[in-house]
Steps between C-alpha positions, in 0.01 A plus 500: 500500500499852354872465416411215262278735299750787482660393168157454347386845614823654368449334162135615494606855584770507231248367246249774583765774487628361167152489343406849615843632394460359147156657457620839627816486287304419186275801552790735582743387230250456219243779496195431286477698178171428327481508122213397272700196390552385860133546586378269220400146596760246395408146403752268334661782304183572305293815500164412659208499261134475592344426835725348765205313652473239229302190592661159487323186397387265775710236329812695595410469867408130467843424354669708770313322779576163341868588497488590869315178589750278319790701637369433849461134409872490429574669833310223679623209287876560519539478882263202505700325229823550694355330812265258325668175609503593871141627509316182417166435329279757677672808357539318166124454472439861612738628230342269241160648587647852479645435154176329386289801603735734312498269197119500494505881521749521213291257294187709565681820402633336186157366394342844558761661274667695777846423364424619148662833426329701224 
């Protein structure tokens, strides 16, 4: 039984030695030389101005969560759609309920102005 795991253990050992070797080599071959330019924060090629702890609107988070919800809806709908004919009516009704609940949520968000971007 232990002979079956030997190749796996060898691969694991080589991976660990490789990872540690790369970290050590990067520190040995590229010593750190600090300069004021290197110590500055870097954000999209622009010099940072003002406080970095700027507050975002709640609307930003609502749109982000909506994106995640509808992205997950796609993840659930695609496999179901592939096997829809073999599954029958039970899963069809469950998926119809799932889509209806998400549609009601989207309608609510739309009516409340959550999708308006000012």
